[in-house]
mmCIF file of C-alpha atoms in Angstrom:
data_model
loop_
_atom_site.group_PDB
_atom_site.id
_atom_site.type_symbol
_atom_site.label_atom_id
_atom_site.label_comp_id
_atom_site.label_asym_id
_atom_site.label_seq_id
_atom_site.Cartn_x
_atom_site.Cartn_y
_atom_site.Cartn_z
ATOM 1 C CA UNK F 1 204.573 143.639 62.128
ATOM 2 C CA UNK F 2 203.158 147.024 62.939
ATOM 3 C CA UNK F 3 201.735 147.902 66.333
ATOM 4 C CA UNK F 4 198.387 148.694 64.717
ATOM 5 C CA UNK F 5 198.113 145.232 63.204
ATOM 6 C CA UNK F 6 199.216 143.522 66.436
ATOM 7 C CA UNK F 7 196.600 145.479 68.348
ATOM 8 C CA UNK F 8 193.914 144.332 65.864
ATOM 9 C CA UNK F 9 194.963 140.690 66.265
ATOM 10 C CA UNK F 10 194.862 140.939 70.063
ATOM 11 C CA UNK F 11 191.396 142.524 69.984
ATOM 12 C CA UNK F 12 190.210 139.806 67.587
ATOM 13 C CA UNK F 13 191.604 137.082 69.854
ATOM 14 C CA UNK F 14 189.889 138.636 72.888
ATOM 15 C CA UNK F 15 186.563 138.798 71.008
ATOM 16 C CA UNK F 16 186.876 135.148 69.917
ATOM 17 C CA UNK F 17 187.741 134.100 73.493
ATOM 18 C CA UNK F 18 184.747 136.037 74.860
ATOM 19 C CA UNK F 19 182.418 134.401 72.343
ATOM 20 C CA UNK F 20 183.815 130.947 73.166
ATOM 21 C CA UNK F 21 183.371 131.595 76.888
ATOM 22 C CA UNK F 22 179.802 132.764 76.345
ATOM 23 C CA UNK F 23 178.999 129.716 74.239
ATOM 24 C CA UNK F 24 180.400 127.393 76.901
ATOM 25 C CA UNK F 25 178.092 128.964 79.495
ATOM 26 C CA UNK F 26 175.143 128.431 77.152
ATOM 27 C CA UNK F 27 176.198 124.825 76.546
ATOM 28 C CA UNK F 28 176.292 124.202 80.279
ATOM 29 C CA UNK F 29 172.594 124.696 80.857
ATOM 30 C CA UNK F 30 172.860 123.983 84.563
ATOM 31 C CA UNK F 31 176.453 124.612 85.585
ATOM 32 C CA UNK F 32 175.826 123.950 89.263
ATOM 33 C CA UNK F 33 173.001 122.278 91.152
ATOM 34 C CA UNK F 34 172.521 122.586 94.849
ATOM 35 C CA UNK F 35 171.327 119.959 97.273
ATOM 36 C CA UNK F 36 168.250 122.118 97.790
ATOM 37 C CA UNK F 37 167.336 121.898 94.100
ATOM 38 C CA UNK F 38 167.736 118.126 94.197
ATOM 39 C CA UNK F 39 165.504 117.883 97.284
ATOM 40 C CA UNK F 40 162.825 119.989 95.617
ATOM 41 C CA UNK F 41 162.823 117.740 92.541
ATOM 42 C CA UNK F 42 162.647 114.559 94.625
ATOM 43 C CA UNK F 43 159.784 115.999 96.709
ATOM 44 C CA UNK F 44 157.868 116.973 93.566
ATOM 45 C CA UNK F 45 158.338 113.515 92.051
ATOM 46 C CA UNK F 46 157.207 111.921 95.326
ATOM 47 C CA UNK F 47 154.161 114.181 95.334
ATOM 48 C CA UNK F 48 153.314 113.103 91.798
ATOM 49 C CA UNK F 49 153.611 109.447 92.847
ATOM 50 C CA UNK F 50 151.119 110.077 95.661
ATOM 51 C CA UNK F 51 148.815 111.980 93.317
ATOM 52 C CA UNK F 52 148.978 109.068 90.866
ATOM 53 C CA UNK F 53 147.803 106.696 93.584
ATOM 54 C CA UNK F 54 144.976 109.092 94.489
ATOM 55 C CA UNK F 55 143.856 109.368 90.855
ATOM 56 C CA UNK F 56 143.901 105.580 90.488
ATOM 57 C CA UNK F 57 141.822 105.172 93.640
ATOM 58 C CA UNK F 58 139.223 107.604 92.223
ATOM 59 C CA UNK F 59 139.009 105.812 88.875
ATOM 60 C CA UNK F 60 136.398 103.141 88.530
ATOM 61 C CA UNK F 61 138.441 100.230 87.223
ATOM 62 C CA UNK F 62 136.411 97.303 88.462
ATOM 63 C CA UNK F 63 136.936 94.278 86.307
ATOM 64 C CA UNK F 64 136.556 90.558 86.510
ATOM 65 C CA UNK F 65 139.449 89.064 88.466
ATOM 66 C CA UNK F 66 139.948 86.474 85.716
ATOM 67 C CA UNK F 67 140.443 89.003 82.906
ATOM 68 C CA UNK F 68 143.315 91.006 84.433
ATOM 69 C CA UNK F 69 142.114 94.174 82.667
ATOM 70 C CA UNK F 70 143.779 97.479 83.329
ATOM 71 C CA UNK F 71 141.878 100.775 83.553
ATOM 72 C CA UNK F 72 142.242 101.445 79.829
ATOM 73 C CA UNK F 73 140.784 98.090 78.825
ATOM 74 C CA UNK F 74 137.985 98.487 81.361
ATOM 75 C CA UNK F 75 137.205 101.982 80.054
ATOM 76 C CA UNK F 76 137.073 100.668 76.472
ATOM 77 C CA UNK F 77 134.588 97.971 77.511
ATOM 78 C CA UNK F 78 132.455 100.546 79.343
ATOM 79 C CA UNK F 79 132.275 103.059 76.493
ATOM 80 C CA UNK F 80 131.391 100.278 74.062
ATOM 81 C CA UNK F 81 128.605 99.167 76.362
ATOM 82 C CA UNK F 82 127.185 102.544 77.508
ATOM 83 C CA UNK F 83 128.664 105.149 75.159
ATOM 84 C CA UNK F 84 131.456 107.643 75.787
ATOM 85 C CA UNK F 85 129.178 110.370 77.171
ATOM 86 C CA UNK F 86 128.243 108.333 80.238
ATOM 87 C CA UNK F 87 131.900 107.839 81.128
ATOM 88 C CA UNK F 88 133.215 111.383 80.671
ATOM 89 C CA UNK F 89 134.399 111.595 84.280
ATOM 90 C CA UNK F 90 136.451 108.443 83.836
ATOM 91 C CA UNK F 91 137.946 109.880 80.651
ATOM 92 C CA UNK F 92 138.953 113.025 82.561
ATOM 93 C CA UNK F 93 140.506 110.851 85.256
ATOM 94 C CA UNK F 94 142.489 108.876 82.707
ATOM 95 C CA UNK F 95 143.625 112.129 81.075
ATOM 96 C CA UNK F 96 144.766 113.408 84.485
ATOM 97 C CA UNK F 97 146.611 110.132 85.030
ATOM 98 C CA UNK F 98 148.363 110.468 81.661
ATOM 99 C CA UNK F 99 149.398 114.061 82.426
ATOM 100 C CA UNK F 100 150.569 113.067 85.907
ATOM 101 C CA UNK F 101 152.757 110.269 84.564
ATOM 102 C CA UNK F 102 154.299 112.476 81.870
ATOM 103 C CA UNK F 103 155.082 115.185 84.448
ATOM 104 C CA UNK F 104 156.602 112.560 86.741
ATOM 105 C CA UNK F 105 158.789 111.259 83.918
ATOM 106 C CA UNK F 106 159.934 114.773 82.976
ATOM 107 C CA UNK F 107 160.938 115.607 86.556
ATOM 108 C CA UNK F 108 162.560 112.197 87.037
ATOM 109 C CA UNK F 109 164.665 112.731 83.918
ATOM 110 C CA UNK F 110 165.619 116.222 85.100
ATOM 111 C CA UNK F 111 166.796 114.727 88.398
ATOM 112 C CA UNK F 112 168.811 111.911 86.787
ATOM 113 C CA UNK F 113 172.144 113.825 86.546
ATOM 114 C CA UNK F 114 171.894 114.584 90.278
ATOM 115 C CA UNK F 115 171.052 111.008 91.330
ATOM 116 C CA UNK F 116 173.365 109.491 93.905
ATOM 117 C CA UNK F 117 172.465 105.821 93.450
ATOM 118 C CA UNK F 118 172.924 103.579 90.420
ATOM 119 C CA UNK F 119 169.542 101.884 90.843
ATOM 120 C CA UNK F 120 167.855 105.211 90.094
ATOM 121 C CA UNK F 121 168.915 105.004 86.433
ATOM 122 C CA UNK F 122 167.500 101.498 85.986
ATOM 123 C CA UNK F 123 164.292 102.496 87.788
ATOM 124 C CA UNK F 124 164.035 105.545 85.539
ATOM 125 C CA UNK F 125 164.416 103.364 82.433
ATOM 126 C CA UNK F 126 161.567 101.150 83.625
ATOM 127 C CA UNK F 127 159.433 104.217 84.377
ATOM 128 C CA UNK F 128 160.160 105.637 80.919
ATOM 129 C CA UNK F 129 159.156 102.382 79.211
ATOM 130 C CA UNK F 130 155.984 102.137 81.301
ATOM 131 C CA UNK F 131 154.863 105.744 80.725
ATOM 132 C CA UNK F 132 155.568 105.656 76.992
ATOM 133 C CA UNK F 133 153.734 102.336 76.548
ATOM 134 C CA UNK F 134 150.789 103.475 78.696
ATOM 135 C CA UNK F 135 150.454 106.773 76.801
ATOM 136 C CA UNK F 136 150.685 104.978 73.462
ATOM 137 C CA UNK F 137 147.783 102.766 74.509
ATOM 138 C CA UNK F 138 145.809 105.764 75.864
ATOM 139 C CA UNK F 139 146.346 107.736 72.649
ATOM 140 C CA UNK F 140 145.213 104.764 70.551
ATOM 141 C CA UNK F 141 142.110 104.049 72.632
ATOM 142 C CA UNK F 142 139.594 106.105 70.646
ATOM 143 C CA UNK F 143 140.948 104.908 67.307
ATOM 144 C CA UNK F 144 140.528 101.372 68.588
ATOM 145 C CA UNK F 145 137.031 102.220 69.842
ATOM 146 C CA UNK F 146 135.971 103.643 66.471
ATOM 147 C CA UNK F 147 137.478 100.701 64.575
ATOM 148 C CA UNK F 148 135.921 98.145 66.918
ATOM 149 C CA UNK F 149 139.264 96.552 67.731
ATOM 150 C CA UNK F 150 141.137 95.822 70.918
ATOM 151 C CA UNK F 151 143.954 97.661 72.613
ATOM 152 C CA UNK F 152 147.416 96.373 71.816
ATOM 153 C CA UNK F 153 148.821 94.099 74.478
ATOM 154 C CA UNK F 154 151.447 95.560 76.705
ATOM 155 C CA UNK F 155 149.826 96.272 80.009
ATOM 156 C CA UNK F 156 152.439 96.003 82.699
ATOM 157 C CA UNK F 157 152.239 97.094 86.310
ATOM 158 C CA UNK F 158 153.740 100.375 87.441
ATOM 159 C CA UNK F 159 157.487 99.828 88.046
ATOM 160 C CA UNK F 160 158.044 99.533 91.780
ATOM 161 C CA UNK F 161 161.803 99.696 91.204
ATOM 162 C CA UNK F 162 161.451 103.388 90.383
ATOM 163 C CA UNK F 163 159.438 104.103 93.521
ATOM 164 C CA UNK F 164 161.988 102.193 95.622
ATOM 165 C CA UNK F 165 164.922 104.017 94.007
ATOM 166 C CA UNK F 166 163.189 107.353 94.594
ATOM 167 C CA UNK F 167 162.694 106.512 98.276
ATOM 168 C CA UNK F 168 166.393 105.665 98.560
ATOM 169 C CA UNK F 169 167.329 108.960 96.871
ATOM 170 C CA UNK F 170 165.028 110.890 99.184
ATOM 171 C CA UNK F 171 166.518 109.218 102.251
ATOM 172 C CA UNK F 172 170.011 110.045 101.003
ATOM 173 C CA UNK F 173 169.152 113.722 100.551
ATOM 174 C CA UNK F 174 167.574 114.230 103.963
#
């Protein structure tokens, strides 16, 4: 084998190795996470939990104690009774609540690989199911309103297991 050909093979091997190394860095989106990054994520998620409670306290969700309506069902009853225009502020509040819950889920999923406790994963699964079901009902609300139907069943309370797991994670990071 000539020296020229050997040199070409070595250069080719180096190029292939460099490409493989570059691709592995791209595949590892977050090669290292610091404790500071984890704390920031947990603080942001905690802040979104507090904001969620504030939004819920601002929403007018008064309903008969016997009906066990959630805010979406109550809003549907109100817009049927008075029209959607009179309840625009409540619609904005429900939209803010939907955005808040989606942001919380996105950050919670981003934090999952850094979680220190096993109960965080189960709490996250419950949060995911809750947010997806709630948003499905919210997105269907105006179709249901126009058709004169009722919202699909599926109202469940916010998963406290996620909030508890998040508190445990926060305590472990501080």
